[in-house]
Every structure is written in C-alpha cells, then in structure tokens.
PDB file of N, H, CA, C and O in Angstrom:
ATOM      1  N   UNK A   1       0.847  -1.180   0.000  1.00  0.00           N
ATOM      2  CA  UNK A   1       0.000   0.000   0.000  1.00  0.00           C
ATOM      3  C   UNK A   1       0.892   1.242   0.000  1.00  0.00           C
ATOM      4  O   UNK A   1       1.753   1.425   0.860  1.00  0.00           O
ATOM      5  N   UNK A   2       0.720   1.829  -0.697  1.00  0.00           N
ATOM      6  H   UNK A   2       0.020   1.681  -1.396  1.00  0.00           H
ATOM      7  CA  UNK A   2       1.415   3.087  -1.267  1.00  0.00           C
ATOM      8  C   UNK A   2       1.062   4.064  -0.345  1.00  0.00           C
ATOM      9  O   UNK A   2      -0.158   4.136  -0.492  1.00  0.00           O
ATOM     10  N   UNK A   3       1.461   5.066   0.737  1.00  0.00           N
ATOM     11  H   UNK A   3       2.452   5.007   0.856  1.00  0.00           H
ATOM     12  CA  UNK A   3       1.147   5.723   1.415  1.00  0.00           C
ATOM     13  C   UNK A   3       1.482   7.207   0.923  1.00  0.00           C
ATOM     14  O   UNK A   3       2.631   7.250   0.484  1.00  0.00           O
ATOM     15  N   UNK A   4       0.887   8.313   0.871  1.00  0.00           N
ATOM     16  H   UNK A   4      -0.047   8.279   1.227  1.00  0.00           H
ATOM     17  CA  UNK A   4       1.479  10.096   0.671  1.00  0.00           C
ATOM     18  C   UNK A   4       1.070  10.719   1.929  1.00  0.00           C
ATOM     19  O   UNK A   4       0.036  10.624   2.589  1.00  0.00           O
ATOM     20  N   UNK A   5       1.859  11.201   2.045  1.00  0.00           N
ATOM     21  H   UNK A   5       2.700  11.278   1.508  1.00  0.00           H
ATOM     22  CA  UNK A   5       1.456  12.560   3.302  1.00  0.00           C
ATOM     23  C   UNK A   5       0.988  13.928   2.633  1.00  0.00           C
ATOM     24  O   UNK A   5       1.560  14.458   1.681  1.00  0.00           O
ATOM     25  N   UNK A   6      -0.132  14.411   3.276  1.00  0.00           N
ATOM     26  H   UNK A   6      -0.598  13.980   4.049  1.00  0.00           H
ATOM     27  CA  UNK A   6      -0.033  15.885   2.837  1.00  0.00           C
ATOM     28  C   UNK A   6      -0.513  16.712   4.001  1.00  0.00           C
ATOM     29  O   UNK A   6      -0.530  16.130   5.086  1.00  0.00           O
ATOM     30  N   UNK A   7      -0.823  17.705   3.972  1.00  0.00           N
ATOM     31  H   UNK A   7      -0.808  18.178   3.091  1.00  0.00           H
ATOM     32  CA  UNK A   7      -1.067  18.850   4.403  1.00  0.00           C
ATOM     33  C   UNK A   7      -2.437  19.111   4.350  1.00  0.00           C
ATOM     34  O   UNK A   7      -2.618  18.179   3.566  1.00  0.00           O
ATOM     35  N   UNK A   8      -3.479  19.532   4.487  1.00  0.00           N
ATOM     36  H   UNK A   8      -3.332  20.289   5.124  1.00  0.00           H
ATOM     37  CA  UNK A   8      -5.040  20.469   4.565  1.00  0.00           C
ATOM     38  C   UNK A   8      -5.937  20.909   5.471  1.00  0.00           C
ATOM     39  O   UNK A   8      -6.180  20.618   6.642  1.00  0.00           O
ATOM     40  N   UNK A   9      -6.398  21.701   4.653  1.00  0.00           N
ATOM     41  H   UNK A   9      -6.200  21.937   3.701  1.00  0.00           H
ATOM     42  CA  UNK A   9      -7.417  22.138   6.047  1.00  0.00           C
ATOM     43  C   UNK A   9      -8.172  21.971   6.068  1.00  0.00           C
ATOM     44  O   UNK A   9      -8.632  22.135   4.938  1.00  0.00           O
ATOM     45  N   UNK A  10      -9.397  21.443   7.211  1.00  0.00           N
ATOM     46  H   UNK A  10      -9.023  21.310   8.129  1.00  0.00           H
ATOM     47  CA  UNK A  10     -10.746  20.638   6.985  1.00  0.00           C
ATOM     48  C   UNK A  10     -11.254  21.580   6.793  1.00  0.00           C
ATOM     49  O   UNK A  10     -10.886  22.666   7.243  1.00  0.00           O
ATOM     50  N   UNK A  11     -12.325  21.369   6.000  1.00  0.00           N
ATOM     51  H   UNK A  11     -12.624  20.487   5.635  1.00  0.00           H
ATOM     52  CA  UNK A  11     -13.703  22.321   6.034  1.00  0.00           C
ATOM     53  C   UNK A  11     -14.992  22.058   6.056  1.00  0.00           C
ATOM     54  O   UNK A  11     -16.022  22.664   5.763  1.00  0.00           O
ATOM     55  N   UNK A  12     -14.667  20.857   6.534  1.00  0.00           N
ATOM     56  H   UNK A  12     -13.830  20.364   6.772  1.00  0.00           H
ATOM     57  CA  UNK A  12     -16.260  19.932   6.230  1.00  0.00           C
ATOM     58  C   UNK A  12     -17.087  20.652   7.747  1.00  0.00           C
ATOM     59  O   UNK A  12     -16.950  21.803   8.163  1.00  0.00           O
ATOM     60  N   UNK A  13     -18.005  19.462   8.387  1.00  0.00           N
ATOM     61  H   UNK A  13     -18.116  18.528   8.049  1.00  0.00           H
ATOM     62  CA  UNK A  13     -18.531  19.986   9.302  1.00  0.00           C
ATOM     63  C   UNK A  13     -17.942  20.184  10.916  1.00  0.00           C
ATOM     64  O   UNK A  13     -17.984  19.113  11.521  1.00  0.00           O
ATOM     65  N   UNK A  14     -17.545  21.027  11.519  1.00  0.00           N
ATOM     66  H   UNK A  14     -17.511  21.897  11.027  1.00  0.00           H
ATOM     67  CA  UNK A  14     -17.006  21.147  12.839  1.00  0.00           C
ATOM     68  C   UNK A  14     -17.271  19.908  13.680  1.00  0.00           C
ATOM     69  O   UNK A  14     -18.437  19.688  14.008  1.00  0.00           O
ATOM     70  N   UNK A  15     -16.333  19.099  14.052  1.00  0.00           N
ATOM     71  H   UNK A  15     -15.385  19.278  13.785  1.00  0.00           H
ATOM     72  CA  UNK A  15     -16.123  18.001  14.678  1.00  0.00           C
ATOM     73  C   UNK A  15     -16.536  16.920  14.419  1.00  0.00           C
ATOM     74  O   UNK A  15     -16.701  16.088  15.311  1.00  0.00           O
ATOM     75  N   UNK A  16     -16.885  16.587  12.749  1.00  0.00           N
ATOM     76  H   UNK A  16     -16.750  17.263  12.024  1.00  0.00           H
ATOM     77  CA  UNK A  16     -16.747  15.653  12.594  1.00  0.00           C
ATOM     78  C   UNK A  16     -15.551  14.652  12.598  1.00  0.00           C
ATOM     79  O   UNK A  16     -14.635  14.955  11.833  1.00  0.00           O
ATOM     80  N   UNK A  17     -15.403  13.510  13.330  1.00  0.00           N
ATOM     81  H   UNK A  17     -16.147  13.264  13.951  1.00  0.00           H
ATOM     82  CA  UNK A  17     -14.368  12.760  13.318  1.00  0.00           C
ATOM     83  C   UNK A  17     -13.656  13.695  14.433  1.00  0.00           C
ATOM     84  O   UNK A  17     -12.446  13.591  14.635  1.00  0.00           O
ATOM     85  N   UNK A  18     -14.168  14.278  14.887  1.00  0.00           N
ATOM     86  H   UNK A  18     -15.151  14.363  14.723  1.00  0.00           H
ATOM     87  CA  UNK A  18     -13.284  15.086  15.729  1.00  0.00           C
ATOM     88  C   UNK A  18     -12.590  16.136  15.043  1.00  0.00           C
ATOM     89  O   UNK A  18     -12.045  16.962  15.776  1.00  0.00           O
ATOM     90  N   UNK A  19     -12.495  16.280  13.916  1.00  0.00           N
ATOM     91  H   UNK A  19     -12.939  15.610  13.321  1.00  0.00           H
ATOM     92  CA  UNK A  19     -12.037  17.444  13.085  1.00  0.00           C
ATOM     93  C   UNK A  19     -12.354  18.910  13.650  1.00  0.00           C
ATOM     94  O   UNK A  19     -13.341  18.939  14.385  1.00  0.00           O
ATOM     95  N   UNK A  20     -11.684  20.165  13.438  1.00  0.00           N
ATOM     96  H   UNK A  20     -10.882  20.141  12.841  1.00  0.00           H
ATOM     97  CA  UNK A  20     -12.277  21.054  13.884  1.00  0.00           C
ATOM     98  C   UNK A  20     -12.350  21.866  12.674  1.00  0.00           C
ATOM     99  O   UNK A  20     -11.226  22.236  12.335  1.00  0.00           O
ATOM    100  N   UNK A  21     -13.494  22.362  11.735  1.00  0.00           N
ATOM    101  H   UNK A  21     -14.407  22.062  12.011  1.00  0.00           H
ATOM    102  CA  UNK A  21     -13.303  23.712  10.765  1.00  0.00           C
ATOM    103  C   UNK A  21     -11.860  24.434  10.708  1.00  0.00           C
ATOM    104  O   UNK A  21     -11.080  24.772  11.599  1.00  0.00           O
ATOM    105  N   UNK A  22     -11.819  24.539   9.247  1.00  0.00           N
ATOM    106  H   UNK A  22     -12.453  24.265   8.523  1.00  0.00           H
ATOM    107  CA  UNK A  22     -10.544  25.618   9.699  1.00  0.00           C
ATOM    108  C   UNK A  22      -9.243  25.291   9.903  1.00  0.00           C
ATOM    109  O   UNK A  22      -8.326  25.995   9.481  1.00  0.00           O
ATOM    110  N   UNK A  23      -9.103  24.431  10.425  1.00  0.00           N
ATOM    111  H   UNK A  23      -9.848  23.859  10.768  1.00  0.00           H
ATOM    112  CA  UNK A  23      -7.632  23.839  11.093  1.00  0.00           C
ATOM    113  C   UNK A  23      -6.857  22.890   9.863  1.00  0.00           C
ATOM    114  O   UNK A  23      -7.264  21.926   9.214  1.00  0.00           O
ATOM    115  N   UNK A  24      -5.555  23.633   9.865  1.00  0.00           N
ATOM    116  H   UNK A  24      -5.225  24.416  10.392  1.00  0.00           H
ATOM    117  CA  UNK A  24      -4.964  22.369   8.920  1.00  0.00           C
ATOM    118  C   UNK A  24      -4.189  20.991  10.096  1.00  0.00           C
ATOM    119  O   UNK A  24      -3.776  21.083  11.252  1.00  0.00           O
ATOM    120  N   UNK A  25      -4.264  19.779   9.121  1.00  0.00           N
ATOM    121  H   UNK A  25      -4.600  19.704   8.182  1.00  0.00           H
ATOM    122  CA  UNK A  25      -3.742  18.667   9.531  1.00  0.00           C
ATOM    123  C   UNK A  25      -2.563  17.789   8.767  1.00  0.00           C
ATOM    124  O   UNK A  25      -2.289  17.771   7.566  1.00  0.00           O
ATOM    125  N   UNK A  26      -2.215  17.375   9.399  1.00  0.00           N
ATOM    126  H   UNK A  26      -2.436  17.391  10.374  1.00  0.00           H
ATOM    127  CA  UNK A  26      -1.243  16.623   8.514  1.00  0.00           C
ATOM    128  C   UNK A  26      -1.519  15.059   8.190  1.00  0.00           C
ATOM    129  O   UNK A  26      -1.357  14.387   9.208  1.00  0.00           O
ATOM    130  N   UNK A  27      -1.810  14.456   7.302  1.00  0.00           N
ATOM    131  H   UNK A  27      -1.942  15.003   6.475  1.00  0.00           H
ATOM    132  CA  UNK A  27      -2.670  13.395   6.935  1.00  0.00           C
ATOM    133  C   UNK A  27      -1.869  12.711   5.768  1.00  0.00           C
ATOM    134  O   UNK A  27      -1.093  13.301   5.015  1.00  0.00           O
ATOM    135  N   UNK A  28      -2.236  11.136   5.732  1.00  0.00           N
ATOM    136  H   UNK A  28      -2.866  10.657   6.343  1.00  0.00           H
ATOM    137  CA  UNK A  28      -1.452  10.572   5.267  1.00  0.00           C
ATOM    138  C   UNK A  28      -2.707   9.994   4.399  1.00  0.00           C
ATOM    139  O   UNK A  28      -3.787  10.107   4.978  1.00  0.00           O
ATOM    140  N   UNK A  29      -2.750   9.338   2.987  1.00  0.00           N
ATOM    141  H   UNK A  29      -1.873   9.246   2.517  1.00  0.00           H
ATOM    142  CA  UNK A  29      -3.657   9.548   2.274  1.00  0.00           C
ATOM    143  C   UNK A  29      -3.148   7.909   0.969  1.00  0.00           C
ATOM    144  O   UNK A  29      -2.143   7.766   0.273  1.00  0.00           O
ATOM    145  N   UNK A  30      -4.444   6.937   1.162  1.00  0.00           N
ATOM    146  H   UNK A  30      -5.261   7.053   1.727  1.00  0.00           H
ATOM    147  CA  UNK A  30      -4.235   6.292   0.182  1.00  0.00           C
ATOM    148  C   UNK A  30      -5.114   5.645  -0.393  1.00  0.00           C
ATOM    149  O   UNK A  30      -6.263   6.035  -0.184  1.00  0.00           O
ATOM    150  N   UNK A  31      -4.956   4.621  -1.176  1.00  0.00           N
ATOM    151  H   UNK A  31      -4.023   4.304  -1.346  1.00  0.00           H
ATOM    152  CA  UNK A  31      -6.117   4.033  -2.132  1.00  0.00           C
ATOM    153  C   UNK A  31      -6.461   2.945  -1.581  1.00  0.00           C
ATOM    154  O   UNK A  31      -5.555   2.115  -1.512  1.00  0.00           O
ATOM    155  N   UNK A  32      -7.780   2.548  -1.020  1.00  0.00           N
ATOM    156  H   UNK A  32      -8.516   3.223  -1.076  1.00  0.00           H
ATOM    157  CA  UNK A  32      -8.075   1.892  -0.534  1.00  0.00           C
ATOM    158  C   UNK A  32      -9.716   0.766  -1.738  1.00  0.00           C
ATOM    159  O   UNK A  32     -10.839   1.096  -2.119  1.00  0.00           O
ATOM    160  N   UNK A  33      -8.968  -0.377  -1.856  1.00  0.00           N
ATOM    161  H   UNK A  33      -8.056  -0.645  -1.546  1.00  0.00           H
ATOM    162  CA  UNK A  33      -9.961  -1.384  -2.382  1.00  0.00           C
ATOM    163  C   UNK A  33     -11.324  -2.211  -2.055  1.00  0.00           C
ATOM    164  O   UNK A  33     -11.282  -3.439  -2.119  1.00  0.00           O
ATOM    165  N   UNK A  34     -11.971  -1.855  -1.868  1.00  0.00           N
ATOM    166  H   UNK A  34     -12.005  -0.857  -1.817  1.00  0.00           H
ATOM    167  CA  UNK A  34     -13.327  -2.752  -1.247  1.00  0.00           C
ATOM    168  C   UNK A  34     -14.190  -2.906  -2.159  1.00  0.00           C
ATOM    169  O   UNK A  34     -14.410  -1.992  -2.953  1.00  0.00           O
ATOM    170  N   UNK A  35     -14.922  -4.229  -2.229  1.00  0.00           N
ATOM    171  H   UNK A  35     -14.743  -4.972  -1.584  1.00  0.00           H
ATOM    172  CA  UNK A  35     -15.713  -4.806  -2.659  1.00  0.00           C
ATOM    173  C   UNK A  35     -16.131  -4.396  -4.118  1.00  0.00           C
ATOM    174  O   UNK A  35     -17.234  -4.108  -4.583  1.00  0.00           O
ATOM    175  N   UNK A  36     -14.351  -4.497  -4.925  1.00  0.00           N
ATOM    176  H   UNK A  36     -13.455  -4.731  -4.547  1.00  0.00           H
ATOM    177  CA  UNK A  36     -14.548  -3.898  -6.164  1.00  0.00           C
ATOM    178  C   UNK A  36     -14.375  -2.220  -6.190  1.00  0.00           C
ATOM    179  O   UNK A  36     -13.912  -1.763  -7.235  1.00  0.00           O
ATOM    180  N   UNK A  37     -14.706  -1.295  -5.142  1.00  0.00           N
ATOM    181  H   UNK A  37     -15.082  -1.666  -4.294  1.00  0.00           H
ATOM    182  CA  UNK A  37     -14.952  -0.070  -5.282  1.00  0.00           C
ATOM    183  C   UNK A  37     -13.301   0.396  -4.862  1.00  0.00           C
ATOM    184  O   UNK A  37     -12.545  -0.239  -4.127  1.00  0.00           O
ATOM    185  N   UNK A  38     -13.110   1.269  -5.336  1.00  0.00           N
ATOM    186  H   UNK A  38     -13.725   1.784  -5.933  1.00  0.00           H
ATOM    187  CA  UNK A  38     -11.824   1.725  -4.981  1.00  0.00           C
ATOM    188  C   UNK A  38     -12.220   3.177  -4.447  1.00  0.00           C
ATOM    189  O   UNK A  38     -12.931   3.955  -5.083  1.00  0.00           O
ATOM    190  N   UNK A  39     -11.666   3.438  -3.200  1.00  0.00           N
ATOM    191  H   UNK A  39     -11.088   2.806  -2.683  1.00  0.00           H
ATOM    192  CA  UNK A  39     -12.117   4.449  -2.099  1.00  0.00           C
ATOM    193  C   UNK A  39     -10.514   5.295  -1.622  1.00  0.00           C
ATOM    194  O   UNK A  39      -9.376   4.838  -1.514  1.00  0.00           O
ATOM    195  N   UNK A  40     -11.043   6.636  -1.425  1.00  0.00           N
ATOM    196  H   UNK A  40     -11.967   7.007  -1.513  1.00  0.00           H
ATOM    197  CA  UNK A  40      -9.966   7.088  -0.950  1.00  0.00           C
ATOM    198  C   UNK A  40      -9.735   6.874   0.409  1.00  0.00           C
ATOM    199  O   UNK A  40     -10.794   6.838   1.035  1.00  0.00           O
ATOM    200  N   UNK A  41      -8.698   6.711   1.122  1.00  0.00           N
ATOM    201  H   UNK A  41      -7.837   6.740   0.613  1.00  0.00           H
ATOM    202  CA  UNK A  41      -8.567   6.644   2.610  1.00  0.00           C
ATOM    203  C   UNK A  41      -7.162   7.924   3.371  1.00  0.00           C
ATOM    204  O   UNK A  41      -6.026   8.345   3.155  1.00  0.00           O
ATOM    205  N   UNK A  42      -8.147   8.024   4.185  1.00  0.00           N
ATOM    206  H   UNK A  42      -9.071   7.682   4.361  1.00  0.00           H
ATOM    207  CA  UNK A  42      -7.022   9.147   4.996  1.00  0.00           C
ATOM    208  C   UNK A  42      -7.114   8.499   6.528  1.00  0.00           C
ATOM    209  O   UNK A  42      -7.873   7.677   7.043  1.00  0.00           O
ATOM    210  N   UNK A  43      -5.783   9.397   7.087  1.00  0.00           N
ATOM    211  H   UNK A  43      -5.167  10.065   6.669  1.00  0.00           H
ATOM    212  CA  UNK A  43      -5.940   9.153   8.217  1.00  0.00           C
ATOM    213  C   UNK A  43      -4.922  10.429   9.232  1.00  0.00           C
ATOM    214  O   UNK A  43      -4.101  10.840   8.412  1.00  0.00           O
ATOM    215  N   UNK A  44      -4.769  10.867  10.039  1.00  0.00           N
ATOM    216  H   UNK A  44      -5.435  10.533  10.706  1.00  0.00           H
ATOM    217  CA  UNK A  44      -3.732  11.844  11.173  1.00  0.00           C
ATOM    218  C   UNK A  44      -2.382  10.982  10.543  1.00  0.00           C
ATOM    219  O   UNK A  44      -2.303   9.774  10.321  1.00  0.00           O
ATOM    220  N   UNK A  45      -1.740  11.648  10.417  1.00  0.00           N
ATOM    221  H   UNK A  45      -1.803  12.630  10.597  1.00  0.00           H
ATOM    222  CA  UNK A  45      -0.334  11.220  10.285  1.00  0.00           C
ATOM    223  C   UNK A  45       0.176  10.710  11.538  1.00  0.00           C
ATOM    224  O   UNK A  45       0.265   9.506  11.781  1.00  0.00           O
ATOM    225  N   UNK A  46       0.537  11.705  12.392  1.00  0.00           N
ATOM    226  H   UNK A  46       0.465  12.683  12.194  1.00  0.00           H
ATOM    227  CA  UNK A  46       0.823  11.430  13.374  1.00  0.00           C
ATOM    228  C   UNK A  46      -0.098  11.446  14.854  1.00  0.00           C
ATOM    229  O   UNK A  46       0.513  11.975  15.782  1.00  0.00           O
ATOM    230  N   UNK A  47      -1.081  11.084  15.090  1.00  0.00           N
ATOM    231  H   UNK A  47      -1.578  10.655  14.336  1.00  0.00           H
ATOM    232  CA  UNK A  47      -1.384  11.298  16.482  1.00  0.00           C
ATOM    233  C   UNK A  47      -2.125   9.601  16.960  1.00  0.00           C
ATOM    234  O   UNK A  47      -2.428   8.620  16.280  1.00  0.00           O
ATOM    235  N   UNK A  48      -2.198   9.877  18.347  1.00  0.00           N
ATOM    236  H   UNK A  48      -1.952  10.673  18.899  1.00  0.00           H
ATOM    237  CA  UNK A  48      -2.532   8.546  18.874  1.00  0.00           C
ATOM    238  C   UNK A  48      -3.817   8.078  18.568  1.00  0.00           C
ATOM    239  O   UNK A  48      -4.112   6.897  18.386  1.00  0.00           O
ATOM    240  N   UNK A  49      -4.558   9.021  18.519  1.00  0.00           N
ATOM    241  H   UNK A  49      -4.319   9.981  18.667  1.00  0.00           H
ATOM    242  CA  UNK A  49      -6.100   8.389  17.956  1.00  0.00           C
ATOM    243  C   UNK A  49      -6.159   8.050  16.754  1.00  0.00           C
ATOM    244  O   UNK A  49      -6.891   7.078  16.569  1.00  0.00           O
ATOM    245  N   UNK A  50      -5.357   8.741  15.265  1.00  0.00           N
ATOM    246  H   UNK A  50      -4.762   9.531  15.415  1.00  0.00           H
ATOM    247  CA  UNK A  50      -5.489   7.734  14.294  1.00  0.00           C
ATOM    248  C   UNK A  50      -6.758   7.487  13.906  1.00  0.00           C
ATOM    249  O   UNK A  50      -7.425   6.453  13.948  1.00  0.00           O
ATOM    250  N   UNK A  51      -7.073   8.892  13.413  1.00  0.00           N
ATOM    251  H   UNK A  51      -6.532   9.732  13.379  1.00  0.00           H
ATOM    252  CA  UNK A  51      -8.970   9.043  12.872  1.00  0.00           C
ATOM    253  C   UNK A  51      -8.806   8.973  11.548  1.00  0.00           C
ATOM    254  O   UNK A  51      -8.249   9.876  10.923  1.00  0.00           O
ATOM    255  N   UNK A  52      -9.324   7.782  10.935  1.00  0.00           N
ATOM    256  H   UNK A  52      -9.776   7.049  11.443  1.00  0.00           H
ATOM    257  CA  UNK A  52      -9.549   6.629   9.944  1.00  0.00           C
ATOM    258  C   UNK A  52     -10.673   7.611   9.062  1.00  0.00           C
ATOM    259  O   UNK A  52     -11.592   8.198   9.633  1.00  0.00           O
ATOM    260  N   UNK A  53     -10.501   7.665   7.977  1.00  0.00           N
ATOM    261  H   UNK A  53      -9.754   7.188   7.513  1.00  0.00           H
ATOM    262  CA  UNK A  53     -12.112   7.892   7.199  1.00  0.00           C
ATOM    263  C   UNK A  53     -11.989   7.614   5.503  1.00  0.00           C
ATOM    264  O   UNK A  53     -10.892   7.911   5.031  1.00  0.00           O
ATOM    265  N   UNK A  54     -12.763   7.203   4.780  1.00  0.00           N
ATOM    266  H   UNK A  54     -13.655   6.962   5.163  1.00  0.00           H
ATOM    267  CA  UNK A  54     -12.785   6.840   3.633  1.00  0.00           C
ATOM    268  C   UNK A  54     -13.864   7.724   3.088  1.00  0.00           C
ATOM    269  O   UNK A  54     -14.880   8.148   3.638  1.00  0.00           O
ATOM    270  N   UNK A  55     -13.330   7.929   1.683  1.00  0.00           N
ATOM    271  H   UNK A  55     -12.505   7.584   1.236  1.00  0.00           H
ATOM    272  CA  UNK A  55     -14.165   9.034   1.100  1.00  0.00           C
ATOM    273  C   UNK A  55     -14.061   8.341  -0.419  1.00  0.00           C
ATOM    274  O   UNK A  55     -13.036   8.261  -1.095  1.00  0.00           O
ATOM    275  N   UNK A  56     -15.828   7.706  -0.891  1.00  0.00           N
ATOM    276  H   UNK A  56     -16.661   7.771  -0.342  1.00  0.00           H
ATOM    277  CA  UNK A  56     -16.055   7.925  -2.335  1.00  0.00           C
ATOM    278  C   UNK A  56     -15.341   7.891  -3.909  1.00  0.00           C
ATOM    279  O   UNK A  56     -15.410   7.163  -4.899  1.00  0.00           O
ATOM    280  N   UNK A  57     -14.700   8.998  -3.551  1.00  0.00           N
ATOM    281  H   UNK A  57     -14.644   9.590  -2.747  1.00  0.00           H
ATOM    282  CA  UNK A  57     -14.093   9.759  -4.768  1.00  0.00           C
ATOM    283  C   UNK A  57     -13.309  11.082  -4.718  1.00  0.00           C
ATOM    284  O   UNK A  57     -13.541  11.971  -3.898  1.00  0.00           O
ATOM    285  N   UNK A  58     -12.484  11.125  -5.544  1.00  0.00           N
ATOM    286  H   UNK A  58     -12.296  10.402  -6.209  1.00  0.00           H
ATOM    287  CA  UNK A  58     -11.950  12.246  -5.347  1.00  0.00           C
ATOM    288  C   UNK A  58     -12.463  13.400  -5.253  1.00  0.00           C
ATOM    289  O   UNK A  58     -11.775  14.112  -4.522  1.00  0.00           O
ATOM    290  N   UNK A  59     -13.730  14.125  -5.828  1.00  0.00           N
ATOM    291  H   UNK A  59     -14.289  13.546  -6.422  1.00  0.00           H
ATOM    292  CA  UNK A  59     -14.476  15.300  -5.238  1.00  0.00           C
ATOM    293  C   UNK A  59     -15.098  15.048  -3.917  1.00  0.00           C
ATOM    294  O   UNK A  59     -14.937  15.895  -3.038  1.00  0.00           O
ATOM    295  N   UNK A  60     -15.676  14.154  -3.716  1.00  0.00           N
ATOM    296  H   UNK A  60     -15.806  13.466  -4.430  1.00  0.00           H
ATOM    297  CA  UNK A  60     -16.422  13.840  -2.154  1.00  0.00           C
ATOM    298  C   UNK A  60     -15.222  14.440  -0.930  1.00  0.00           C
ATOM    299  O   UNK A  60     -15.517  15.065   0.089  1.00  0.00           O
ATOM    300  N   UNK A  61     -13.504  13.953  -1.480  1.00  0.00           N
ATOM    301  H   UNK A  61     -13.264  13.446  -2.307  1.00  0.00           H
ATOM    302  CA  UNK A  61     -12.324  14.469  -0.682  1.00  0.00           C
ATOM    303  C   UNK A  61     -12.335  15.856  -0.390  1.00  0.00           C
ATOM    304  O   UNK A  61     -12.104  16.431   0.673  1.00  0.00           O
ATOM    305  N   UNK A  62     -12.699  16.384  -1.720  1.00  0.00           N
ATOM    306  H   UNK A  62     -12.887  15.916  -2.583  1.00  0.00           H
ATOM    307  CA  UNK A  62     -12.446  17.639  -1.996  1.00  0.00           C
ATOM    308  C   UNK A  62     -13.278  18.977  -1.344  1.00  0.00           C
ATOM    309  O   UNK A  62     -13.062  20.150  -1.039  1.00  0.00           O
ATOM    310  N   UNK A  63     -14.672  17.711  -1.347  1.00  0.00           N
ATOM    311  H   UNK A  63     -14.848  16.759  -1.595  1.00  0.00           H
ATOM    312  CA  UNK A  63     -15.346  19.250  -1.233  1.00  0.00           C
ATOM    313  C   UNK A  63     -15.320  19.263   0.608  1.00  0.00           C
ATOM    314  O   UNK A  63     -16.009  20.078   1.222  1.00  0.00           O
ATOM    315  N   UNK A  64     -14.495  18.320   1.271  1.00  0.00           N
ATOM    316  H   UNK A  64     -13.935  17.658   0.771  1.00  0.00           H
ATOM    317  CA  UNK A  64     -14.363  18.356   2.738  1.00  0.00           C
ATOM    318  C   UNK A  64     -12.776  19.045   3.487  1.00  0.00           C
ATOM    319  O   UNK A  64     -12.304  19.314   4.592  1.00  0.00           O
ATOM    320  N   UNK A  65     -12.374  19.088   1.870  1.00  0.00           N
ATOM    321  H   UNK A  65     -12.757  18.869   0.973  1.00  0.00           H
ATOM    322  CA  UNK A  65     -10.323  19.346   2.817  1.00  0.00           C
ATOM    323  C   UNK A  65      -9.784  20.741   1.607  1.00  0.00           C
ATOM    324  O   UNK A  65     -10.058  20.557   0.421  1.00  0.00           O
ATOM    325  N   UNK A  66      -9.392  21.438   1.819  1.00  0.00           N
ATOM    326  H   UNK A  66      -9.169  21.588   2.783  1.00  0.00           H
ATOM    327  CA  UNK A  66      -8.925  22.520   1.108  1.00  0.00           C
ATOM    328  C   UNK A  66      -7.215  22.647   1.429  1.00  0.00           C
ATOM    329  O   UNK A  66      -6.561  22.233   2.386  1.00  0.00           O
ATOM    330  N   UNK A  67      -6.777  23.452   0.117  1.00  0.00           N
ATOM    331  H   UNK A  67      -7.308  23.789  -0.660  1.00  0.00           H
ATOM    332  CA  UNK A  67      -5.208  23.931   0.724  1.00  0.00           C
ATOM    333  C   UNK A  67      -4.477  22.661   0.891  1.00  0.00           C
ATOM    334  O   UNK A  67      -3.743  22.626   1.879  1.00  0.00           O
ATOM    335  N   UNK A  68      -4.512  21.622   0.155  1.00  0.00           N
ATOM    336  H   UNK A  68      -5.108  21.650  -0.648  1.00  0.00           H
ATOM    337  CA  UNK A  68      -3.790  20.532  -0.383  1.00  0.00           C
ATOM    338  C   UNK A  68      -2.689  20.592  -0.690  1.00  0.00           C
ATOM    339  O   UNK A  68      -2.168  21.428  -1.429  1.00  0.00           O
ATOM    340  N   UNK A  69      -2.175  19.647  -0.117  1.00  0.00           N
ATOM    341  H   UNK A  69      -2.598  18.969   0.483  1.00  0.00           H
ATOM    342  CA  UNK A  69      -0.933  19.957  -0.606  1.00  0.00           C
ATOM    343  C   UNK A  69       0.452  18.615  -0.062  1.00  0.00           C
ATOM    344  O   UNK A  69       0.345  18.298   1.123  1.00  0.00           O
ATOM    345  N   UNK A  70       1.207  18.158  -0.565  1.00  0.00           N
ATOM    346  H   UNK A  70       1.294  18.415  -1.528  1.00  0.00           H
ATOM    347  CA  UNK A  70       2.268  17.359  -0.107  1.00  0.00           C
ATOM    348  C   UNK A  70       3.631  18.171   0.211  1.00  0.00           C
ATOM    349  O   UNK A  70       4.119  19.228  -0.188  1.00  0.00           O
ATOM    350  N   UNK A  71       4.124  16.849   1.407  1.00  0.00           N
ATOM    351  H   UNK A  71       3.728  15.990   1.731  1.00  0.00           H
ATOM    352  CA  UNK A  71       4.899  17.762   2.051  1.00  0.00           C
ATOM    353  C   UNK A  71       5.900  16.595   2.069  1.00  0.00           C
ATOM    354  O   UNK A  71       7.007  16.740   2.587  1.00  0.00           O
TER     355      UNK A  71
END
C-alpha cells in the first residue's frame, strides 16, 4: 500500500471525526480497495487516535479538505 502525506485544512462539518473547521492537519492519504470499489482513505499522520475515514471519490475528498498539498 502506497502511502502520501499531505497537508489540509478541513472544512467539512465542525467536529466531525473530531475534526475542527478551519484547522490544517497533517494526513497521510491512500487508495483503498473494497468490494470492487476503490475508495480514498485518509488518516492523522501522526497522532494517537489515528482518525480513519474513507471518502467515495476524489471530489467527495475535496469538497471536505482545502489547501492541499504534499509535504
């Protein structure tokens, strides 16, 4: 599994996943396979909780994380 790190800032809804609006994170980001569907997966780069989430497609990513970017 091919892993990237990047950079963004959530913008989806305030605390989802514990996320807060606004705030950039540092997130590690890959392609994840299920049941035929190929899904994006992110996760905290670094922290102990390690908040997991899979997203759709690449706009579904998009329209939740802004200011993208690899680092």
């Amino acid at each position: 599994m091919k892993t990237t790190k990047i950079k963004a800032i959530f913008k989806g809804k305030d605390g989802s996943l514990g996320y807060s609006n606004g705030r950039e994170y540092e997130l590690k980001v890959w392609q994840h396979s299920e049941n035929g569907h190929r899904n994006i997966a992110i996760e905290l780069a670094s922290s102990p909780d390690e908040k997991y989430c899979e997203y759709e497609s690449i706009v579904s990513f998009i329209e939740n994380w802004d200011c993208i970017r690899h680092f």
